[in-house]
Amino acid sequence: MSGQEQKSNGNTTKEDATQQEVMPSSSVAKADEALKNLSVQEIQKGVTTLPNGAKDMSAHKFWSTQPVPRTDDTSEVKEGPIEPEDPSRVPKEPYPLIDGFEWVTMDLTDQKEIDDVYHLLYNNYVEDPEAMFRFNYSPSFLNWALKSPGWKKEWHIGIRATQSRKLLAFISAVPMRLRIKTETVKCAEVNFLCVHKKLRAKRMAPVLIREVTRRVNLVSTWQAIYTAGVYLPTPVSTCRYYHRSLNWQKLVDVGFSRCPPNSTPSRQLLKFKLPSAPLLSGVRPMKRGDVAVVMPLLKKYLDTMQMAQEFDEEEFNHWMLDEGTPEAEKVIFPYVVETNGRITDFFSFYRIESTVIGNAKHDTLRCAYLFYYATSAVSDKGDDKAVLKKRLNELMHDALILAKKAGFDVFNALTLLDNPLFLKEQLFGPGDGRLNYYLYNYRTSTLPGGIDAEHNIDVGKTRGVGIVML
């Protein structure tokens, strides 16, 4: 799942190839030799992406041993699991580590343990190639991302130095229910694979992947979903990041944006200027009492997608509400539109900050990421794309206004859901990187990702990907 262009550090010109992958316990014997020959860079970056994304399976030494769709398979797609469940093949004990290191299960109810994960990720996880920006996942974000309903302590896995007790590597997974077309599968979402920079020659990443897979398999979970900014065998879909300036001058100051040669700073400031308050009447923060209306509204909308996460009420409350959190630690920003006592629309975005490295004027970049939304506009008036486009543009324009008002510098979104209907209209610019979605031990036909073969927006290729991954 996700360090992606993965989130691209919010940068329109930089692409991060870090990724998280998952490997089931099946095919372990066959994979052992391949794993021994893989470096952490290969695990994290995959293989070099060719212009057309094609690569012979022989070049994918690791992935050719795994139950993933093959790039050279031209047969008709048979939907469903690739390998059958086989609990007897799941090792009962952790995989061995080299001397000086030991497995730990991170207790994320302990603030010190959260701090250890935070510092490891901050110093070693995602940084753009020019070392200008570095993700700064706050402890409140980690609590939100890693402790969703049903989370399992055993799926938060670390490696510590035996003597110093310093945390040197980490990988995580959280459980979810994923609907793939008409089938719903119990799934692990794998994230935050991270190895200390100085230890990447120790080949810890393959062992981390095997260990998280072992623990996931032990509770009879056999499928996984993950993302990568590089091409691996074989994406179920590909989306592209788009970015909308909220504080254009700051983005230029930190090297995130630049003034086009045919424009001037004053023109750019005017171009991206937003009103000081939402334009729709009835826009307000969502509260717990709204869930009974918003949750079925979102479900009805996500049912139009070919692949989407399914939420029960506890999961919805966790992911969509942020009640009682101090403003400085707030992660999720949910809003509804209420007209004459009736909630008609919902939209949300979440916060990730990046540290700006070596800049004299600014040390932090506040990035908003579009999360989930839903509207009754279509259900009220039929499946009319023109009606939907108009309403989504109204909603997203107010989302930009609210994000600007909350102090965000840039607003990021992918070409999933129905986002292509408003990205250009709301002055989002395309990022250089793409985000590939992968299913592990599950095969399905390719899903549209909102872009064409040249990776430009295509409004005719929406509603494939309906899951927003962090």
CSV table of C-alpha atoms in Angstrom, one decimal:
chain,number,residue,atom,x,y,z
A,1,MET,CA,0.0,0.0,0.0
A,2,SER,CA,1.1,3.0,0.3
A,3,GLY,CA,5.0,5.5,0.5
A,4,GLN,CA,3.7,6.1,-3.2
A,5,GLU,CA,4.3,8.7,-6.0
A,6,GLN,CA,2.7,7.1,-3.4
A,7,LYS,CA,1.7,10.3,-2.0
A,8,SER,CA,4.5,12.0,-4.0
A,9,ASN,CA,5.3,14.2,-1.0
A,10,GLY,CA,2.7,16.3,-2.6
A,11,ASN,CA,5.2,17.3,-5.2
A,12,THR,CA,4.2,17.7,-8.8
A,13,THR,CA,7.6,17.0,-10.2
A,14,LYS,CA,8.8,14.2,-7.9
A,15,GLU,CA,7.9,10.5,-7.9
A,16,ASP,CA,8.7,8.3,-5.0
A,17,ALA,CA,9.1,4.6,-5.8
A,18,THR,CA,8.9,3.3,-2.3
A,19,GLN,CA,6.2,0.6,-1.9
A,20,GLN,CA,4.8,-2.0,0.4
A,21,GLU,CA,4.4,-5.5,-0.8
A,22,VAL,CA,2.9,-8.7,0.8
A,23,MET,CA,3.9,-12.3,0.3
A,24,PRO,CA,1.8,-15.3,1.4
A,25,SER,CA,3.4,-18.3,3.0
A,26,SER,CA,2.6,-20.4,0.0
A,27,SER,CA,5.5,-20.8,-2.5
A,28,VAL,CA,7.9,-20.1,0.4
A,29,ALA,CA,10.4,-22.8,-0.6
A,30,LYS,CA,10.5,-21.7,-4.2
A,31,ALA,CA,10.8,-18.0,-3.1
A,32,ASP,CA,13.7,-18.5,-0.6
A,33,GLU,CA,16.4,-18.4,-3.2
A,34,ALA,CA,15.0,-15.3,-4.9
A,35,LEU,CA,14.6,-13.6,-1.6
A,36,LYS,CA,18.3,-14.2,-0.7
A,37,ASN,CA,19.3,-12.4,-3.9
A,38,LEU,CA,17.1,-9.3,-3.4
A,39,SER,CA,18.3,-6.1,-1.8
A,40,VAL,CA,16.0,-3.8,0.1
A,41,GLN,CA,16.2,-1.4,-2.8
A,42,GLU,CA,14.8,-4.0,-5.1
A,43,ILE,CA,12.0,-4.8,-2.7
A,44,GLN,CA,11.2,-1.2,-2.1
A,45,LYS,CA,11.6,0.0,-5.7
A,46,GLY,CA,10.6,-3.1,-7.7
A,47,VAL,CA,12.1,-3.1,-11.2
A,48,THR,CA,12.9,-0.3,-13.5
A,49,THR,CA,9.7,0.9,-15.1
A,50,LEU,CA,9.7,0.9,-18.9
A,51,PRO,CA,7.9,3.6,-20.9
A,52,ASN,CA,5.0,1.2,-21.7
A,53,GLY,CA,5.1,-0.5,-18.3
A,54,ALA,CA,5.8,-3.9,-19.9
A,55,LYS,CA,8.4,-6.3,-18.5
A,56,ASP,CA,9.0,-9.9,-19.1
A,57,MET,CA,8.3,-12.1,-16.0
A,58,SER,CA,11.9,-13.4,-16.1
A,59,ALA,CA,13.0,-9.9,-15.0
A,60,HIS,CA,10.8,-10.1,-11.9
A,61,LYS,CA,12.9,-12.6,-9.9
A,62,PHE,CA,10.9,-12.1,-6.7
A,63,TRP,CA,7.4,-11.7,-8.1
A,64,SER,CA,7.7,-14.6,-10.6
A,65,THR,CA,7.6,-16.9,-7.5
A,66,GLN,CA,4.4,-15.3,-6.1
A,67,PRO,CA,0.7,-15.9,-6.8
A,68,VAL,CA,0.2,-12.6,-8.7
A,69,PRO,CA,-1.1,-12.2,-12.3
A,70,ARG,CA,1.8,-12.7,-14.7
A,71,THR,CA,2.7,-10.1,-17.3
A,72,ASP,CA,3.0,-12.8,-20.0
A,73,ASP,CA,-0.3,-14.5,-19.3
A,74,THR,CA,-2.6,-14.0,-22.3
A,75,SER,CA,-5.3,-16.5,-21.2
A,76,GLU,CA,-8.8,-15.4,-20.3
A,77,VAL,CA,-8.9,-14.0,-16.8
A,78,LYS,CA,-10.4,-16.3,-14.3
A,79,GLU,CA,-11.7,-14.2,-11.5
A,80,GLY,CA,-10.9,-15.2,-7.9
A,81,PRO,CA,-8.0,-16.4,-5.7
A,82,ILE,CA,-4.9,-17.7,-7.5
A,83,GLU,CA,-3.8,-20.2,-4.9
A,84,PRO,CA,-6.1,-22.1,-2.4
A,85,GLU,CA,-6.0,-21.5,1.3
A,86,ASP,CA,-3.6,-24.0,3.0
A,87,PRO,CA,-3.2,-23.4,6.8
A,88,SER,CA,-0.9,-26.4,7.1
A,89,ARG,CA,1.8,-24.6,5.1
A,90,VAL,CA,1.9,-21.6,7.5
A,91,PRO,CA,5.0,-21.6,9.8
A,92,LYS,CA,4.0,-21.4,13.5
A,93,GLU,CA,7.2,-19.6,14.5
A,94,PRO,CA,8.8,-16.4,13.2
A,95,TYR,CA,11.4,-16.5,10.5
A,96,PRO,CA,15.0,-16.4,11.9
A,97,LEU,CA,17.0,-13.1,12.0
A,98,ILE,CA,20.7,-12.6,11.8
A,99,ASP,CA,22.6,-12.2,15.1
A,100,GLY,CA,22.1,-8.9,16.8
A,101,PHE,CA,18.5,-8.4,15.8
A,102,GLU,CA,15.2,-9.6,17.2
A,103,TRP,CA,11.5,-9.6,16.4
A,104,VAL,CA,9.2,-7.4,18.4
A,105,THR,CA,5.5,-6.9,18.3
A,106,MET,CA,4.9,-3.2,18.6
A,107,ASP,CA,2.4,-2.1,21.2
A,108,LEU,CA,0.8,1.0,19.7
A,109,THR,CA,-1.3,1.6,22.8
A,110,ASP,CA,2.1,2.6,24.4
A,111,GLN,CA,3.0,6.2,23.5
A,112,LYS,CA,6.8,5.3,23.6
A,113,GLU,CA,6.3,2.6,21.0
A,114,ILE,CA,4.3,5.0,18.8
A,115,ASP,CA,7.1,7.5,19.1
A,116,ASP,CA,9.6,4.8,18.1
A,117,VAL,CA,7.6,4.0,14.9
A,118,TYR,CA,7.3,7.8,14.3
A,119,HIS,CA,11.0,8.4,14.5
A,120,LEU,CA,11.9,5.4,12.3
A,121,LEU,CA,9.5,6.5,9.6
A,122,TYR,CA,10.4,10.2,9.8
A,123,ASN,CA,14.1,9.5,9.3
A,124,ASN,CA,14.0,6.5,6.9
A,125,TYR,CA,10.7,6.1,5.1
A,126,VAL,CA,9.8,8.4,2.2
A,127,GLU,CA,11.9,11.3,0.9
A,128,ASP,CA,11.9,12.7,-2.6
A,129,PRO,CA,15.0,12.1,-4.7
A,130,GLU,CA,16.3,15.7,-4.3
A,131,ALA,CA,15.9,15.5,-0.5
A,132,MET,CA,13.7,18.6,-0.4
A,133,PHE,CA,10.7,17.0,1.4
A,134,ARG,CA,10.2,14.2,3.9
A,135,PHE,CA,6.9,12.8,5.1
A,136,ASN,CA,6.2,13.6,8.7
A,137,TYR,CA,3.5,11.1,9.9
A,138,SER,CA,2.2,12.5,13.2
A,139,PRO,CA,1.5,10.1,16.1
A,140,SER,CA,-2.2,11.0,15.7
A,141,PHE,CA,-2.0,10.0,12.0
A,142,LEU,CA,-0.3,6.7,12.9
A,143,ASN,CA,-3.0,5.9,15.5
A,144,TRP,CA,-5.7,6.6,12.8
A,145,ALA,CA,-4.0,4.6,10.1
A,146,LEU,CA,-2.8,1.6,12.1
A,147,LYS,CA,-5.5,1.1,14.7
A,148,SER,CA,-8.7,0.8,12.7
A,149,PRO,CA,-11.4,-1.5,14.0
A,150,GLY,CA,-10.3,-5.1,14.1
A,151,TRP,CA,-6.6,-4.1,14.2
A,152,LYS,CA,-4.3,-6.7,15.5
A,153,LYS,CA,-1.3,-6.0,17.6
A,154,GLU,CA,0.5,-8.9,16.0
A,155,TRP,CA,0.3,-7.2,12.6
A,156,HIS,CA,2.5,-4.3,13.8
A,157,ILE,CA,5.9,-5.8,13.4
A,158,GLY,CA,9.3,-4.4,14.3
A,159,ILE,CA,12.9,-5.4,14.4
A,160,ARG,CA,15.1,-4.1,17.2
A,161,ALA,CA,18.8,-4.2,17.9
A,162,THR,CA,19.3,-6.8,20.6
A,163,GLN,CA,21.7,-4.6,22.7
A,164,SER,CA,20.6,-1.0,22.1
A,165,ARG,CA,16.8,-1.9,21.7
A,166,LYS,CA,16.6,0.7,18.9
A,167,LEU,CA,13.8,0.1,16.4
A,168,LEU,CA,15.5,-0.5,13.0
A,169,ALA,CA,12.7,-1.8,10.8
A,170,PHE,CA,8.9,-1.9,10.7
A,171,ILE,CA,6.0,-3.3,8.6
A,172,SER,CA,2.3,-3.2,9.3
A,173,ALA,CA,-1.1,-4.5,8.1
A,174,VAL,CA,-4.7,-3.7,9.0
A,175,PRO,CA,-7.7,-5.9,8.2
A,176,MET,CA,-10.4,-4.8,5.8
A,177,ARG,CA,-13.2,-6.1,3.7
A,178,LEU,CA,-12.7,-5.4,0.0
A,179,ARG,CA,-15.4,-5.8,-2.6
A,180,ILE,CA,-14.0,-6.7,-6.0
A,181,LYS,CA,-16.8,-6.5,-8.5
A,182,THR,CA,-19.4,-8.9,-7.0
A,183,GLU,CA,-17.2,-10.7,-4.5
A,184,THR,CA,-16.2,-9.5,-1.0
A,185,VAL,CA,-12.9,-10.8,0.4
A,186,LYS,CA,-11.3,-10.6,3.8
A,187,CYS,CA,-8.1,-8.7,3.1
A,188,ALA,CA,-4.9,-7.3,4.6
A,189,GLU,CA,-3.8,-3.8,3.7
A,190,VAL,CA,-0.1,-3.7,4.0
A,191,ASN,CA,1.7,-0.5,4.7
A,192,PHE,CA,4.8,1.3,6.1
A,193,LEU,CA,7.5,-1.1,5.2
A,194,CYS,CA,10.6,0.7,6.5
A,195,VAL,CA,14.2,-0.3,7.1
A,196,HIS,CA,16.8,2.0,8.7
A,197,LYS,CA,18.9,3.5,5.9
A,198,LYS,CA,22.2,2.2,7.4
A,199,LEU,CA,20.9,-1.4,7.5
A,200,ARG,CA,19.5,-1.9,4.0
A,201,ALA,CA,22.4,-4.2,3.1
A,202,LYS,CA,21.2,-6.6,5.7
A,203,ARG,CA,18.3,-7.7,3.5
A,204,MET,CA,15.7,-7.2,6.2
A,205,ALA,CA,12.8,-6.2,3.9
A,206,PRO,CA,12.2,-9.7,2.5
A,207,VAL,CA,12.1,-11.1,6.0
A,208,LEU,CA,9.7,-8.4,7.1
A,209,ILE,CA,7.4,-9.3,4.2
A,210,ARG,CA,7.5,-13.0,4.9
A,211,GLU,CA,6.8,-12.4,8.6
A,212,VAL,CA,3.8,-10.1,8.1
A,213,THR,CA,2.5,-12.6,5.6
A,214,ARG,CA,2.9,-15.5,8.1
A,215,ARG,CA,1.0,-13.6,10.8
A,216,VAL,CA,-1.7,-12.6,8.4
A,217,ASN,CA,-2.1,-16.2,7.2
A,218,LEU,CA,-2.3,-17.4,10.8
A,219,VAL,CA,-5.7,-15.8,11.1
A,220,SER,CA,-6.9,-17.1,7.8
A,221,THR,CA,-6.5,-14.0,5.7
A,222,TRP,CA,-5.1,-15.0,2.3
A,223,GLN,CA,-5.5,-11.8,0.1
A,224,ALA,CA,-3.9,-8.4,0.3
A,225,ILE,CA,-4.0,-5.1,-1.4
A,226,TYR,CA,-1.1,-2.7,-1.8
A,227,THR,CA,0.1,0.1,-4.0
A,228,ALA,CA,3.4,1.1,-5.7
A,229,GLY,CA,4.7,3.9,-7.8
A,230,VAL,CA,6.5,1.5,-10.0
A,231,TYR,CA,5.3,-1.3,-12.3
A,232,LEU,CA,5.3,-4.8,-10.8
A,233,PRO,CA,3.4,-7.9,-12.0
A,234,THR,CA,0.6,-7.0,-12.4
A,235,PRO,CA,-1.5,-3.8,-11.6
A,236,VAL,CA,-5.2,-4.2,-11.3
A,237,SER,CA,-5.4,-0.5,-12.0
A,238,THR,CA,-3.3,2.6,-12.4
A,239,CYS,CA,-4.2,6.1,-11.3
A,240,ARG,CA,-2.4,9.4,-11.4
A,241,TYR,CA,-1.9,12.1,-8.8
A,242,TYR,CA,-3.1,15.6,-9.3
A,243,HIS,CA,-2.3,18.6,-7.1
A,244,ARG,CA,-4.1,21.9,-6.5
A,245,SER,CA,-2.2,24.9,-5.2
A,246,LEU,CA,-3.8,26.6,-2.1
A,247,ASN,CA,-0.8,28.7,-1.0
A,248,TRP,CA,1.0,29.2,-4.3
A,249,GLN,CA,3.7,31.6,-3.1
A,250,LYS,CA,4.8,29.2,-0.3
A,251,LEU,CA,4.9,26.3,-2.8
A,252,VAL,CA,7.2,28.3,-5.0
A,253,ASP,CA,9.3,29.3,-2.0
A,254,VAL,CA,9.9,25.7,-1.1
A,255,GLY,CA,10.5,24.4,-4.6
A,256,PHE,CA,7.3,22.5,-4.9
A,257,SER,CA,5.9,24.7,-7.8
A,258,ARG,CA,7.3,27.2,-10.2
A,259,CYS,CA,6.0,30.1,-12.1
A,260,PRO,CA,5.3,29.2,-15.7
A,261,PRO,CA,7.4,31.0,-18.3
A,262,ASN,CA,4.3,32.6,-19.9
A,263,SER,CA,2.9,33.9,-16.6
A,264,THR,CA,3.7,36.1,-13.7
A,265,PRO,CA,3.5,35.6,-9.9
A,266,SER,CA,0.5,38.0,-9.7
A,267,ARG,CA,-1.3,36.1,-12.4
A,268,GLN,CA,-0.7,32.8,-10.6
A,269,LEU,CA,-1.9,34.2,-7.3
A,270,LEU,CA,-5.0,35.4,-9.0
A,271,LYS,CA,-5.5,32.1,-10.8
A,272,PHE,CA,-5.5,30.1,-7.6
A,273,LYS,CA,-7.3,32.6,-5.4
A,274,LEU,CA,-10.3,31.2,-3.5
A,275,PRO,CA,-13.2,32.8,-1.7
A,276,SER,CA,-12.9,33.1,2.1
A,277,ALA,CA,-16.0,31.0,2.8
A,278,PRO,CA,-17.9,28.1,1.2
A,279,LEU,CA,-20.3,29.0,-1.5
A,280,LEU,CA,-22.9,26.2,-0.9
A,281,SER,CA,-25.4,26.9,1.8
A,282,GLY,CA,-25.6,24.4,4.6
A,283,VAL,CA,-22.0,23.2,4.5
A,284,ARG,CA,-20.8,22.2,8.0
A,285,PRO,CA,-18.5,19.7,9.8
A,286,MET,CA,-20.0,16.3,10.0
A,287,LYS,CA,-20.9,15.0,13.5
A,288,ARG,CA,-21.7,11.6,15.0
A,289,GLY,CA,-25.5,12.2,14.7
A,290,ASP,CA,-25.1,12.4,10.9
A,291,VAL,CA,-23.7,8.9,10.5
A,292,ALA,CA,-27.1,7.2,10.1
A,293,VAL,CA,-27.6,9.3,6.9
A,294,VAL,CA,-24.1,9.7,5.6
A,295,MET,CA,-23.1,6.0,5.9
A,296,PRO,CA,-25.8,4.7,3.6
A,297,LEU,CA,-25.2,7.6,1.2
A,298,LEU,CA,-21.6,6.7,0.9
A,299,LYS,CA,-22.4,3.0,0.5
A,300,LYS,CA,-24.8,3.7,-2.3
A,301,TYR,CA,-22.2,5.7,-4.1
A,302,LEU,CA,-19.4,3.2,-3.6
A,303,ASP,CA,-21.6,0.4,-4.9
A,304,THR,CA,-21.2,2.0,-8.3
A,305,MET,CA,-17.4,1.3,-8.2
A,306,GLN,CA,-15.9,-2.0,-9.3
A,307,MET,CA,-13.5,-2.2,-6.4
A,308,ALA,CA,-14.2,-0.6,-3.0
A,309,GLN,CA,-13.8,-1.0,0.7
A,310,GLU,CA,-16.9,-2.0,2.7
A,311,PHE,CA,-17.5,-0.2,6.0
A,312,ASP,CA,-19.6,-1.2,9.0
A,313,GLU,CA,-20.6,1.5,11.4
A,314,GLU,CA,-17.6,1.1,13.7
A,315,GLU,CA,-15.3,1.4,10.7
A,316,PHE,CA,-17.1,4.3,9.2
A,317,ASN,CA,-16.9,6.2,12.5
A,318,HIS,CA,-13.2,5.5,12.8
A,319,TRP,CA,-12.3,6.6,9.3
A,320,MET,CA,-14.7,9.4,8.8
A,321,LEU,CA,-15.0,11.1,12.2
A,322,ASP,CA,-12.5,13.0,14.3
A,323,GLU,CA,-14.4,14.2,17.3
A,324,GLY,CA,-12.6,15.6,20.3
A,325,THR,CA,-9.1,15.7,18.8
A,326,PRO,CA,-7.2,19.0,19.4
A,327,GLU,CA,-7.0,21.1,16.3
A,328,ALA,CA,-3.2,20.8,16.0
A,329,GLU,CA,-3.5,17.0,15.9
A,330,LYS,CA,-6.6,16.7,13.7
A,331,VAL,CA,-6.2,14.1,10.9
A,332,ILE,CA,-9.6,13.8,9.1
A,333,PHE,CA,-11.8,16.7,8.0
A,334,PRO,CA,-15.3,15.5,7.2
A,335,TYR,CA,-18.2,17.8,6.0
A,336,VAL,CA,-21.8,17.5,5.0
A,337,VAL,CA,-24.2,19.7,3.2
A,338,GLU,CA,-27.6,20.0,4.9
A,339,THR,CA,-30.5,21.7,3.2
A,340,ASN,CA,-33.9,22.2,4.9
A,341,GLY,CA,-33.0,19.6,7.5
A,342,ARG,CA,-31.8,17.0,4.9
A,343,ILE,CA,-28.2,15.9,4.4
A,344,THR,CA,-27.6,15.7,0.6
A,345,ASP,CA,-23.8,15.5,0.3
A,346,PHE,CA,-20.7,14.5,2.1
A,347,PHE,CA,-17.0,15.1,1.5
A,348,SER,CA,-13.7,14.7,3.4
A,349,PHE,CA,-10.0,15.1,3.2
A,350,TYR,CA,-7.1,14.1,5.5
A,351,ARG,CA,-3.9,15.7,6.6
A,352,ILE,CA,-0.3,14.6,6.1
A,353,GLU,CA,2.5,17.1,6.7
A,354,SER,CA,5.9,17.0,5.1
A,355,THR,CA,9.1,18.5,6.5
A,356,VAL,CA,10.8,21.0,4.2
A,357,ILE,CA,14.5,20.3,4.2
A,358,GLY,CA,17.0,23.1,4.1
A,359,ASN,CA,14.7,26.0,3.4
A,360,ALA,CA,15.3,29.2,5.2
A,361,LYS,CA,11.7,30.4,5.1
A,362,HIS,CA,9.6,27.3,5.7
A,363,ASP,CA,10.0,24.1,7.6
A,364,THR,CA,6.6,22.4,7.0
A,365,LEU,CA,4.3,21.7,4.1
A,366,ARG,CA,0.7,21.1,5.0
A,367,CYS,CA,-0.9,18.7,2.5
A,368,ALA,CA,-4.6,17.8,2.3
A,369,TYR,CA,-5.5,14.5,0.5
A,370,LEU,CA,-9.0,14.0,-0.9
A,371,PHE,CA,-10.6,11.1,1.0
A,372,TYR,CA,-14.2,9.9,0.4
A,373,TYR,CA,-17.3,11.8,-0.8
A,374,ALA,CA,-20.9,11.0,-1.8
A,375,THR,CA,-23.8,12.9,-3.1
A,376,SER,CA,-27.5,12.3,-3.6
A,377,ALA,CA,-27.5,14.4,-6.8
A,378,VAL,CA,-27.5,11.4,-9.0
A,379,SER,CA,-29.8,9.2,-7.0
A,380,ASP,CA,-32.3,12.0,-6.9
A,381,LYS,CA,-32.2,12.7,-10.6
A,382,GLY,CA,-31.1,9.4,-12.2
A,383,ASP,CA,-27.6,8.4,-13.4
A,384,ASP,CA,-26.9,11.7,-15.1
A,385,LYS,CA,-23.2,12.4,-15.5
A,386,ALA,CA,-23.8,16.1,-16.3
A,387,VAL,CA,-25.7,16.5,-13.0
A,388,LEU,CA,-23.0,14.6,-11.1
A,389,LYS,CA,-20.2,16.6,-12.6
A,390,LYS,CA,-21.9,19.9,-11.7
A,391,ARG,CA,-22.5,18.9,-8.1
A,392,LEU,CA,-19.0,17.4,-7.6
A,393,ASN,CA,-17.5,20.6,-8.9
A,394,GLU,CA,-19.5,22.6,-6.4
A,395,LEU,CA,-18.6,20.3,-3.5
A,396,MET,CA,-14.9,20.2,-4.4
A,397,HIS,CA,-14.7,23.9,-4.8
A,398,ASP,CA,-15.9,24.2,-1.2
A,399,ALA,CA,-13.5,21.5,-0.1
A,400,LEU,CA,-10.7,23.6,-1.5
A,401,ILE,CA,-12.0,26.7,0.3
A,402,LEU,CA,-12.3,24.8,3.6
A,403,ALA,CA,-8.8,23.3,3.2
A,404,LYS,CA,-7.3,26.7,2.5
A,405,LYS,CA,-9.1,28.2,5.5
A,406,ALA,CA,-7.7,25.4,7.7
A,407,GLY,CA,-4.2,26.4,6.7
A,408,PHE,CA,-3.3,23.7,4.1
A,409,ASP,CA,-0.8,24.6,1.3
A,410,VAL,CA,-1.7,22.0,-1.4
A,411,PHE,CA,-4.6,19.7,-2.1
A,412,ASN,CA,-3.9,16.3,-3.6
A,413,ALA,CA,-6.2,13.8,-5.3
A,414,LEU,CA,-6.0,10.7,-7.5
A,415,THR,CA,-7.9,9.9,-10.6
A,416,LEU,CA,-10.0,7.3,-8.8
A,417,LEU,CA,-13.8,7.5,-7.9
A,418,ASP,CA,-15.3,10.2,-10.1
A,419,ASN,CA,-12.5,12.6,-9.6
A,420,PRO,CA,-11.8,13.1,-13.3
A,421,LEU,CA,-15.1,15.0,-13.5
A,422,PHE,CA,-13.7,17.9,-11.5
A,423,LEU,CA,-9.9,17.9,-11.4
A,424,LYS,CA,-9.2,20.1,-14.4
A,425,GLU,CA,-12.1,22.4,-13.7
A,426,GLN,CA,-10.8,23.0,-10.1
A,427,LEU,CA,-7.3,23.8,-11.4
A,428,PHE,CA,-5.6,20.6,-10.3
A,429,GLY,CA,-2.3,20.0,-12.1
A,430,PRO,CA,-1.0,16.5,-13.1
A,431,GLY,CA,1.8,15.0,-11.1
A,432,ASP,CA,4.7,13.1,-12.8
A,433,GLY,CA,4.1,9.8,-11.0
A,434,ARG,CA,1.4,7.2,-11.2
A,435,LEU,CA,0.0,4.9,-8.5
A,436,ASN,CA,-0.4,1.3,-9.3
A,437,TYR,CA,-2.9,-0.8,-7.4
A,438,TYR,CA,-2.1,-4.5,-6.8
A,439,LEU,CA,-4.1,-7.5,-5.4
A,440,TYR,CA,-2.2,-10.3,-3.9
A,441,ASN,CA,-3.3,-13.9,-4.5
A,442,TYR,CA,-6.4,-12.6,-6.4
A,443,ARG,CA,-7.0,-12.2,-10.1
A,444,THR,CA,-9.5,-9.9,-11.7
A,445,SER,CA,-9.6,-8.1,-15.1
A,446,THR,CA,-8.0,-4.7,-15.2
A,447,LEU,CA,-10.1,-1.9,-13.8
A,448,PRO,CA,-10.2,1.7,-15.2
A,449,GLY,CA,-8.2,4.3,-13.2
A,450,GLY,CA,-9.6,7.5,-14.6
A,451,ILE,CA,-6.7,7.9,-17.2
A,452,ASP,CA,-6.1,6.9,-20.8
A,453,ALA,CA,-3.1,5.1,-22.2
A,454,GLU,CA,-1.0,8.3,-22.1
A,455,HIS,CA,-2.0,8.8,-18.5
A,456,ASN,CA,-4.2,11.8,-19.2
A,457,ILE,CA,-7.6,12.3,-17.6
A,458,ASP,CA,-10.3,10.2,-19.3
A,459,VAL,CA,-13.8,10.9,-17.9
A,460,GLY,CA,-15.0,7.7,-19.7
A,461,LYS,CA,-12.8,5.5,-17.5
A,462,THR,CA,-14.1,6.3,-14.0
A,463,ARG,CA,-15.6,4.1,-11.3
A,464,GLY,CA,-13.0,1.4,-11.4
A,465,VAL,CA,-11.1,2.1,-8.2
A,466,GLY,CA,-13.3,3.1,-5.3
A,467,ILE,CA,-10.9,2.6,-2.5
A,468,VAL,CA,-8.7,5.4,-1.1
A,469,MET,CA,-5.5,4.1,0.4
A,470,LEU,CA,-3.3,6.1,2.7
